[in-house]
mmCIF file of C-alpha atoms in Angstrom:
data_model
loop_
_atom_site.group_PDB
_atom_site.id
_atom_site.type_symbol
_atom_site.label_atom_id
_atom_site.label_comp_id
_atom_site.label_asym_id
_atom_site.label_seq_id
_atom_site.Cartn_x
_atom_site.Cartn_y
_atom_site.Cartn_z
ATOM 1 C CA UNK J 1 -1.717 -0.823 -21.877
ATOM 2 C CA UNK J 2 0.521 -3.796 -20.660
ATOM 3 C CA UNK J 3 2.614 -3.053 -24.089
ATOM 4 C CA UNK J 4 2.941 0.596 -23.322
ATOM 5 C CA UNK J 5 3.972 -0.047 -19.884
ATOM 6 C CA UNK J 6 6.514 -2.882 -20.656
ATOM 7 C CA UNK J 7 7.905 -0.516 -23.353
ATOM 8 C CA UNK J 8 8.820 2.185 -20.311
ATOM 9 C CA UNK J 9 10.199 -0.713 -18.425
ATOM 10 C CA UNK J 10 12.781 -1.527 -21.191
ATOM 11 C CA UNK J 11 14.420 1.952 -20.655
ATOM 12 C CA UNK J 12 15.477 0.672 -17.404
ATOM 13 C CA UNK J 13 18.422 -1.628 -15.566
ATOM 14 C CA UNK J 14 16.293 -4.872 -15.631
ATOM 15 C CA UNK J 15 17.627 -5.980 -12.179
ATOM 16 C CA UNK J 16 14.118 -5.847 -10.536
ATOM 17 C CA UNK J 17 12.777 -7.822 -7.770
ATOM 18 C CA UNK J 18 9.319 -6.103 -8.519
ATOM 19 C CA UNK J 19 7.970 -3.351 -10.673
ATOM 20 C CA UNK J 20 4.872 -1.897 -10.887
ATOM 21 C CA UNK J 21 2.518 0.888 -12.126
ATOM 22 C CA UNK J 22 -0.250 2.757 -10.104
ATOM 23 C CA UNK J 23 -2.386 5.674 -9.683
ATOM 24 C CA UNK J 24 -4.736 7.312 -12.434
ATOM 25 C CA UNK J 25 -2.609 7.207 -15.260
ATOM 26 C CA UNK J 26 -3.297 3.183 -15.154
ATOM 27 C CA UNK J 27 -6.637 2.613 -13.549
ATOM 28 C CA UNK J 28 -9.850 4.737 -14.174
ATOM 29 C CA UNK J 29 -11.067 7.023 -11.409
ATOM 30 C CA UNK J 30 -14.158 8.807 -11.367
ATOM 31 C CA UNK J 31 -14.338 12.702 -11.087
ATOM 32 C CA UNK J 32 -12.129 15.226 -12.761
ATOM 33 C CA UNK J 33 -8.972 13.025 -13.258
ATOM 34 C CA UNK J 34 -10.862 10.569 -15.474
ATOM 35 C CA UNK J 35 -11.070 13.103 -18.371
ATOM 36 C CA UNK J 36 -6.938 13.495 -18.247
ATOM 37 C CA UNK J 37 -6.539 9.555 -18.461
ATOM 38 C CA UNK J 38 -4.439 9.463 -21.257
ATOM 39 C CA UNK J 39 -2.165 12.517 -20.146
ATOM 40 C CA UNK J 40 -1.892 11.583 -16.422
ATOM 41 C CA UNK J 41 1.695 11.070 -15.147
ATOM 42 C CA UNK J 42 2.358 7.540 -15.370
ATOM 43 C CA UNK J 43 3.622 6.447 -11.573
ATOM 44 C CA UNK J 44 5.844 3.363 -11.226
ATOM 45 C CA UNK J 45 7.879 1.769 -8.327
ATOM 46 C CA UNK J 46 10.937 -0.332 -8.780
ATOM 47 C CA UNK J 47 12.042 -2.534 -5.948
ATOM 48 C CA UNK J 48 15.521 -3.510 -6.417
ATOM 49 C CA UNK J 49 18.013 -6.154 -4.329
ATOM 50 C CA UNK J 50 21.254 -3.803 -4.596
ATOM 51 C CA UNK J 51 20.342 -0.105 -5.007
ATOM 52 C CA UNK J 52 23.837 1.114 -5.506
ATOM 53 C CA UNK J 53 24.445 -0.896 -8.367
ATOM 54 C CA UNK J 54 20.895 -0.321 -9.906
ATOM 55 C CA UNK J 55 21.460 3.689 -9.679
ATOM 56 C CA UNK J 56 24.965 3.095 -10.999
ATOM 57 C CA UNK J 57 23.817 1.239 -13.957
ATOM 58 C CA UNK J 58 20.745 3.535 -14.414
ATOM 59 C CA UNK J 59 23.019 6.765 -14.149
ATOM 60 C CA UNK J 60 24.723 5.375 -17.197
ATOM 61 C CA UNK J 61 21.351 4.862 -19.145
ATOM 62 C CA UNK J 62 19.282 7.770 -17.891
ATOM 63 C CA UNK J 63 21.708 10.279 -16.249
ATOM 64 C CA UNK J 64 19.076 12.966 -17.241
ATOM 65 C CA UNK J 65 16.479 11.664 -14.880
ATOM 66 C CA UNK J 66 18.323 12.737 -11.989
ATOM 67 C CA UNK J 67 18.525 15.996 -10.054
ATOM 68 C CA UNK J 68 21.621 17.594 -8.984
ATOM 69 C CA UNK J 69 22.370 14.339 -6.858
ATOM 70 C CA UNK J 70 23.760 12.842 -9.746
ATOM 71 C CA UNK J 71 26.925 14.227 -9.193
ATOM 72 C CA UNK J 72 27.337 13.029 -5.924
ATOM 73 C CA UNK J 73 27.160 9.136 -7.456
ATOM 74 C CA UNK J 74 25.054 6.302 -6.828
ATOM 75 C CA UNK J 75 26.366 5.435 -3.056
ATOM 76 C CA UNK J 76 25.036 8.936 -2.116
ATOM 77 C CA UNK J 77 21.528 8.675 -3.992
ATOM 78 C CA UNK J 78 21.303 5.086 -2.364
ATOM 79 C CA UNK J 79 22.018 6.495 1.086
ATOM 80 C CA UNK J 80 19.550 9.215 0.256
ATOM 81 C CA UNK J 81 17.040 6.600 -0.811
ATOM 82 C CA UNK J 82 16.874 5.122 2.812
ATOM 83 C CA UNK J 83 15.426 8.112 4.478
ATOM 84 C CA UNK J 84 11.731 8.544 5.232
ATOM 85 C CA UNK J 85 9.507 5.965 3.554
ATOM 86 C CA UNK J 86 12.790 4.520 1.960
ATOM 87 C CA UNK J 87 12.105 5.183 -1.433
ATOM 88 C CA UNK J 88 13.856 7.540 -4.002
ATOM 89 C CA UNK J 89 11.739 9.205 -6.759
ATOM 90 C CA UNK J 90 12.677 10.676 -10.150
ATOM 91 C CA UNK J 91 9.846 12.692 -11.591
ATOM 92 C CA UNK J 92 8.877 14.887 -14.542
ATOM 93 C CA UNK J 93 10.577 12.295 -16.807
ATOM 94 C CA UNK J 94 9.576 12.376 -20.469
ATOM 95 C CA UNK J 95 9.485 8.859 -21.784
ATOM 96 C CA UNK J 96 7.623 7.673 -25.192
ATOM 97 C CA UNK J 97 5.689 10.356 -25.438
ATOM 98 C CA UNK J 98 4.227 10.533 -21.629
ATOM 99 C CA UNK J 99 5.457 12.317 -18.461
ATOM 100 C CA UNK J 100 6.337 9.489 -15.710
ATOM 101 C CA UNK J 101 7.730 9.382 -12.410
ATOM 102 C CA UNK J 102 9.421 6.529 -10.765
ATOM 103 C CA UNK J 103 10.251 5.409 -7.283
ATOM 104 C CA UNK J 104 13.317 3.101 -6.261
ATOM 105 C CA UNK J 105 12.888 1.308 -3.282
ATOM 106 C CA UNK J 106 15.443 -1.657 -1.772
ATOM 107 C CA UNK J 107 13.716 -4.908 -1.715
ATOM 108 C CA UNK J 108 14.631 -5.509 2.160
ATOM 109 C CA UNK J 109 13.141 -1.775 2.697
ATOM 110 C CA UNK J 110 9.682 -3.230 0.787
ATOM 111 C CA UNK J 111 9.281 -6.552 2.180
ATOM 112 C CA UNK J 112 9.586 -4.596 5.724
ATOM 113 C CA UNK J 113 6.912 -1.988 5.015
ATOM 114 C CA UNK J 114 4.729 -4.853 3.537
ATOM 115 C CA UNK J 115 5.189 -7.060 6.649
ATOM 116 C CA UNK J 116 5.345 -4.317 9.645
ATOM 117 C CA UNK J 117 3.489 -1.114 8.023
ATOM 118 C CA UNK J 118 6.716 0.956 9.040
ATOM 119 C CA UNK J 119 5.534 3.972 6.961
ATOM 120 C CA UNK J 120 2.678 2.290 4.784
ATOM 121 C CA UNK J 121 3.923 4.492 1.984
ATOM 122 C CA UNK J 122 4.563 1.629 -0.662
ATOM 123 C CA UNK J 123 2.705 -1.091 1.382
ATOM 124 C CA UNK J 124 -0.394 1.264 1.049
ATOM 125 C CA UNK J 125 -0.141 1.387 -2.834
ATOM 126 C CA UNK J 126 -0.123 -2.160 -2.914
ATOM 127 C CA UNK J 127 -3.307 -2.617 -0.886
ATOM 128 C CA UNK J 128 -5.083 -1.056 -4.012
ATOM 129 C CA UNK J 129 -4.938 -2.316 -7.400
ATOM 130 C CA UNK J 130 -1.897 -1.999 -9.656
ATOM 131 C CA UNK J 131 -0.353 -3.399 -12.586
ATOM 132 C CA UNK J 132 2.440 -5.721 -11.794
ATOM 133 C CA UNK J 133 5.065 -5.380 -15.076
ATOM 134 C CA UNK J 134 8.006 -7.525 -13.356
ATOM 135 C CA UNK J 135 8.418 -9.710 -10.470
ATOM 136 C CA UNK J 136 11.048 -12.530 -9.500
ATOM 137 C CA UNK J 137 10.952 -15.549 -7.610
ATOM 138 C CA UNK J 138 11.577 -14.076 -4.174
ATOM 139 C CA UNK J 139 9.681 -16.182 -1.860
ATOM 140 C CA UNK J 140 9.824 -13.489 0.888
ATOM 141 C CA UNK J 141 8.674 -10.799 -1.105
ATOM 142 C CA UNK J 142 5.836 -12.984 -2.405
ATOM 143 C CA UNK J 143 4.959 -13.910 1.196
ATOM 144 C CA UNK J 144 4.982 -9.923 2.177
ATOM 145 C CA UNK J 145 2.929 -9.050 -0.653
ATOM 146 C CA UNK J 146 0.277 -11.358 0.626
ATOM 147 C CA UNK J 147 0.759 -10.484 4.177
ATOM 148 C CA UNK J 148 0.210 -6.609 3.466
ATOM 149 C CA UNK J 149 -3.337 -7.609 1.997
ATOM 150 C CA UNK J 150 -4.287 -10.071 4.938
ATOM 151 C CA UNK J 151 -3.135 -7.021 7.289
ATOM 152 C CA UNK J 152 -5.431 -4.587 5.486
ATOM 153 C CA UNK J 153 -8.597 -6.570 5.594
ATOM 154 C CA UNK J 154 -7.795 -7.436 9.302
ATOM 155 C CA UNK J 155 -7.544 -3.702 9.886
ATOM 156 C CA UNK J 156 -10.733 -2.742 7.834
ATOM 157 C CA UNK J 157 -12.805 -5.463 9.826
ATOM 158 C CA UNK J 158 -11.926 -3.716 13.074
ATOM 159 C CA UNK J 159 -12.576 -0.372 11.888
ATOM 160 C CA UNK J 160 -15.749 -1.576 10.055
ATOM 161 C CA UNK J 161 -19.179 -2.445 11.969
ATOM 162 C CA UNK J 162 -20.411 -5.875 12.555
ATOM 163 C CA UNK J 163 -21.640 -6.109 8.964
ATOM 164 C CA UNK J 164 -21.075 -4.210 5.870
ATOM 165 C CA UNK J 165 -21.251 -4.306 2.038
ATOM 166 C CA UNK J 166 -18.327 -4.948 -0.334
ATOM 167 C CA UNK J 167 -17.714 -1.740 -1.449
ATOM 168 C CA UNK J 168 -17.556 -0.565 2.290
ATOM 169 C CA UNK J 169 -14.648 -2.941 3.022
ATOM 170 C CA UNK J 170 -12.918 -1.927 -0.221
ATOM 171 C CA UNK J 171 -13.448 2.019 0.752
ATOM 172 C CA UNK J 172 -11.948 1.375 4.362
ATOM 173 C CA UNK J 173 -9.061 -0.547 2.611
ATOM 174 C CA UNK J 174 -8.485 2.096 0.279
ATOM 175 C CA UNK J 175 -8.772 4.583 2.945
ATOM 176 C CA UNK J 176 -6.080 3.248 5.026
ATOM 177 C CA UNK J 177 -3.416 5.058 3.639
ATOM 178 C CA UNK J 178 -5.224 8.399 3.482
ATOM 179 C CA UNK J 179 -5.658 10.892 6.037
ATOM 180 C CA UNK J 180 -9.071 11.913 7.494
ATOM 181 C CA UNK J 181 -11.436 9.782 9.868
ATOM 182 C CA UNK J 182 -12.689 6.736 8.065
ATOM 183 C CA UNK J 183 -14.764 5.704 10.852
ATOM 184 C CA UNK J 184 -17.097 8.096 9.424
ATOM 185 C CA UNK J 185 -15.661 8.644 5.789
ATOM 186 C CA UNK J 186 -16.725 12.201 4.965
ATOM 187 C CA UNK J 187 -16.085 15.274 2.965
ATOM 188 C CA UNK J 188 -13.464 15.764 0.184
ATOM 189 C CA UNK J 189 -11.616 12.682 1.593
ATOM 190 C CA UNK J 190 -14.701 10.301 0.898
ATOM 191 C CA UNK J 191 -15.199 11.503 -2.566
ATOM 192 C CA UNK J 192 -11.482 10.804 -3.196
ATOM 193 C CA UNK J 193 -11.727 7.195 -2.129
ATOM 194 C CA UNK J 194 -15.110 6.716 -3.767
ATOM 195 C CA UNK J 195 -13.437 7.763 -6.993
ATOM 196 C CA UNK J 196 -10.800 5.137 -6.725
ATOM 197 C CA UNK J 197 -13.189 2.594 -5.464
ATOM 198 C CA UNK J 198 -16.243 2.726 -7.489
ATOM 199 C CA UNK J 199 -14.784 2.432 -11.069
ATOM 200 C CA UNK J 200 -12.433 -0.275 -9.805
ATOM 201 C CA UNK J 201 -14.558 -2.681 -7.879
ATOM 202 C CA UNK J 202 -13.577 -5.522 -10.108
ATOM 203 C CA UNK J 203 -9.888 -4.860 -9.542
ATOM 204 C CA UNK J 204 -10.444 -4.940 -5.857
ATOM 205 C CA UNK J 205 -12.446 -8.322 -6.132
ATOM 206 C CA UNK J 206 -9.308 -9.773 -8.097
ATOM 207 C CA UNK J 207 -6.774 -8.771 -5.521
ATOM 208 C CA UNK J 208 -8.742 -9.679 -2.521
ATOM 209 C CA UNK J 209 -10.782 -12.504 -3.417
ATOM 210 C CA UNK J 210 -8.625 -15.333 -2.468
ATOM 211 C CA UNK J 211 -8.083 -13.801 0.931
ATOM 212 C CA UNK J 212 -11.598 -13.276 1.448
ATOM 213 C CA UNK J 213 -12.588 -16.490 0.478
ATOM 214 C CA UNK J 214 -10.456 -18.084 2.959
ATOM 215 C CA UNK J 215 -11.695 -15.816 5.848
ATOM 216 C CA UNK J 216 -14.085 -17.572 8.070
ATOM 217 C CA UNK J 217 -16.213 -14.471 9.123
ATOM 218 C CA UNK J 218 -16.972 -13.435 5.339
ATOM 219 C CA UNK J 219 -19.305 -15.371 3.113
ATOM 220 C CA UNK J 220 -18.037 -14.399 -0.126
ATOM 221 C CA UNK J 221 -20.626 -14.923 -2.931
ATOM 222 C CA UNK J 222 -18.020 -13.971 -6.063
ATOM 223 C CA UNK J 223 -20.096 -15.178 -8.758
ATOM 224 C CA UNK J 224 -22.909 -12.469 -7.592
ATOM 225 C CA UNK J 225 -20.260 -9.810 -6.567
ATOM 226 C CA UNK J 226 -21.523 -9.963 -3.163
ATOM 227 C CA UNK J 227 -19.863 -10.205 0.223
ATOM 228 C CA UNK J 228 -21.748 -10.998 3.480
ATOM 229 C CA UNK J 229 -19.580 -10.298 6.598
ATOM 230 C CA UNK J 230 -20.492 -11.037 9.804
ATOM 231 C CA UNK J 231 -17.703 -9.914 11.973
ATOM 232 C CA UNK J 232 -16.737 -11.120 15.667
ATOM 233 C CA UNK J 233 -17.224 -7.770 17.638
ATOM 234 C CA UNK J 234 -16.596 -9.692 21.151
ATOM 235 C CA UNK J 235 -13.684 -8.740 22.768
ATOM 236 C CA UNK J 236 -12.156 -12.065 22.192
ATOM 237 C CA UNK J 237 -12.606 -11.733 18.709
ATOM 238 C CA UNK J 238 -11.315 -8.173 18.521
ATOM 239 C CA UNK J 239 -8.595 -9.085 20.184
ATOM 240 C CA UNK J 240 -7.626 -12.236 17.902
ATOM 241 C CA UNK J 241 -7.565 -9.466 15.062
ATOM 242 C CA UNK J 242 -5.227 -6.705 17.103
ATOM 243 C CA UNK J 243 -2.731 -9.603 17.607
ATOM 244 C CA UNK J 244 -2.691 -10.088 13.806
ATOM 245 C CA UNK J 245 -1.992 -6.700 12.729
ATOM 246 C CA UNK J 246 1.347 -5.436 11.736
ATOM 247 C CA UNK J 247 4.273 -4.592 14.506
ATOM 248 C CA UNK J 248 4.335 -1.046 13.986
ATOM 249 C CA UNK J 249 0.759 -0.570 14.146
ATOM 250 C CA UNK J 250 0.336 -2.486 17.120
ATOM 251 C CA UNK J 251 3.104 -0.309 18.892
ATOM 252 C CA UNK J 252 1.333 2.816 17.995
ATOM 253 C CA UNK J 253 -2.240 1.437 19.022
ATOM 254 C CA UNK J 254 -0.614 0.847 22.525
ATOM 255 C CA UNK J 255 1.212 4.275 22.747
ATOM 256 C CA UNK J 256 -1.991 5.514 22.361
ATOM 257 C CA UNK J 257 -3.714 3.810 25.337
ATOM 258 C CA UNK J 258 -0.422 3.327 27.499
ATOM 259 C CA UNK J 259 0.448 6.117 29.861
ATOM 260 C CA UNK J 260 4.075 6.917 29.907
ATOM 261 C CA UNK J 261 6.389 5.431 32.796
ATOM 262 C CA UNK J 262 3.785 2.208 32.615
ATOM 263 C CA UNK J 263 5.497 -0.821 31.656
ATOM 264 C CA UNK J 264 3.249 -3.299 30.161
ATOM 265 C CA UNK J 265 3.678 -5.596 27.282
ATOM 266 C CA UNK J 266 1.737 -5.085 24.024
ATOM 267 C CA UNK J 267 -0.458 -8.285 24.389
ATOM 268 C CA UNK J 268 -1.623 -6.908 27.835
ATOM 269 C CA UNK J 269 -2.742 -3.449 26.244
ATOM 270 C CA UNK J 270 -4.124 -4.863 23.203
ATOM 271 C CA UNK J 271 -6.455 -7.085 25.312
ATOM 272 C CA UNK J 272 -7.626 -3.827 27.097
ATOM 273 C CA UNK J 273 -8.340 -2.149 23.527
ATOM 274 C CA UNK J 274 -10.116 -5.131 22.433
ATOM 275 C CA UNK J 275 -12.657 -4.022 25.607
ATOM 276 C CA UNK J 276 -12.749 -0.702 24.237
ATOM 277 C CA UNK J 277 -16.095 0.500 22.528
ATOM 278 C CA UNK J 278 -13.366 2.890 20.594
ATOM 279 C CA UNK J 279 -11.312 0.079 19.399
ATOM 280 C CA UNK J 280 -11.838 0.681 15.519
ATOM 281 C CA UNK J 281 -11.042 4.199 16.342
ATOM 282 C CA UNK J 282 -7.980 3.454 18.026
ATOM 283 C CA UNK J 283 -6.942 1.475 15.318
ATOM 284 C CA UNK J 284 -7.697 4.476 12.783
ATOM 285 C CA UNK J 285 -5.418 6.692 14.774
ATOM 286 C CA UNK J 286 -2.828 4.124 15.118
ATOM 287 C CA UNK J 287 -2.080 4.075 11.411
ATOM 288 C CA UNK J 288 1.225 5.306 10.112
ATOM 289 C CA UNK J 289 1.362 8.727 8.363
#
């Protein structure tokens, strides 16, 4: 399958800081979509240092991929790319006997989302297993990728009870970028998340094992595939975790509990949240999206 993805990548300009494939066309999912594995659309994200130059080259190579926006040129496409989640998609593109879609995001916008969860759109995808196809030596991007995974674990710890299973943790992480109340993961959203996690526990383990092994609150028995967690749910423990969350999530949590007109700093408000029995629910409510 790696060869299949690299053949797709060969059709595009190679100036990429990061390229990955994700979704049901890459990783097996339980349920209805599982049967369509070989026909599902293949989804890609390309991070580029210079969006204008990349689109300019791609318009020469792959003009048919673009909508009417191709008539406005690479600068306009790059401007539009900056709106919303900072990503521009070309979709329903025939490529190597498959249909693909690909999103283009600037490296800076990706790093911002990974560190701060500005929208959690691409950061949320990278909290789940993806197939990395290309990555350059950008140390800041590498640090941001690790930071995003650590933040996902911290947020999940705040929303989970004191002790939980490894699968519970991955369910909570996979649910971070979904809607629905994941304090009580129920209904259709629960089955969607289970369909992602259950067939891919080994991939989640590979993604998170280093972070969990370095986490003092977790005894991670990787050989047994078992995790024994004892999360500090004291106000002091929760405050430490709240202070480690991405900036945007902290701001959204504080906005939920700080009445308008009260000019208190973030640290003071998060200390109040750490004492709140509904602390985990407030973290859930504050997620971007």
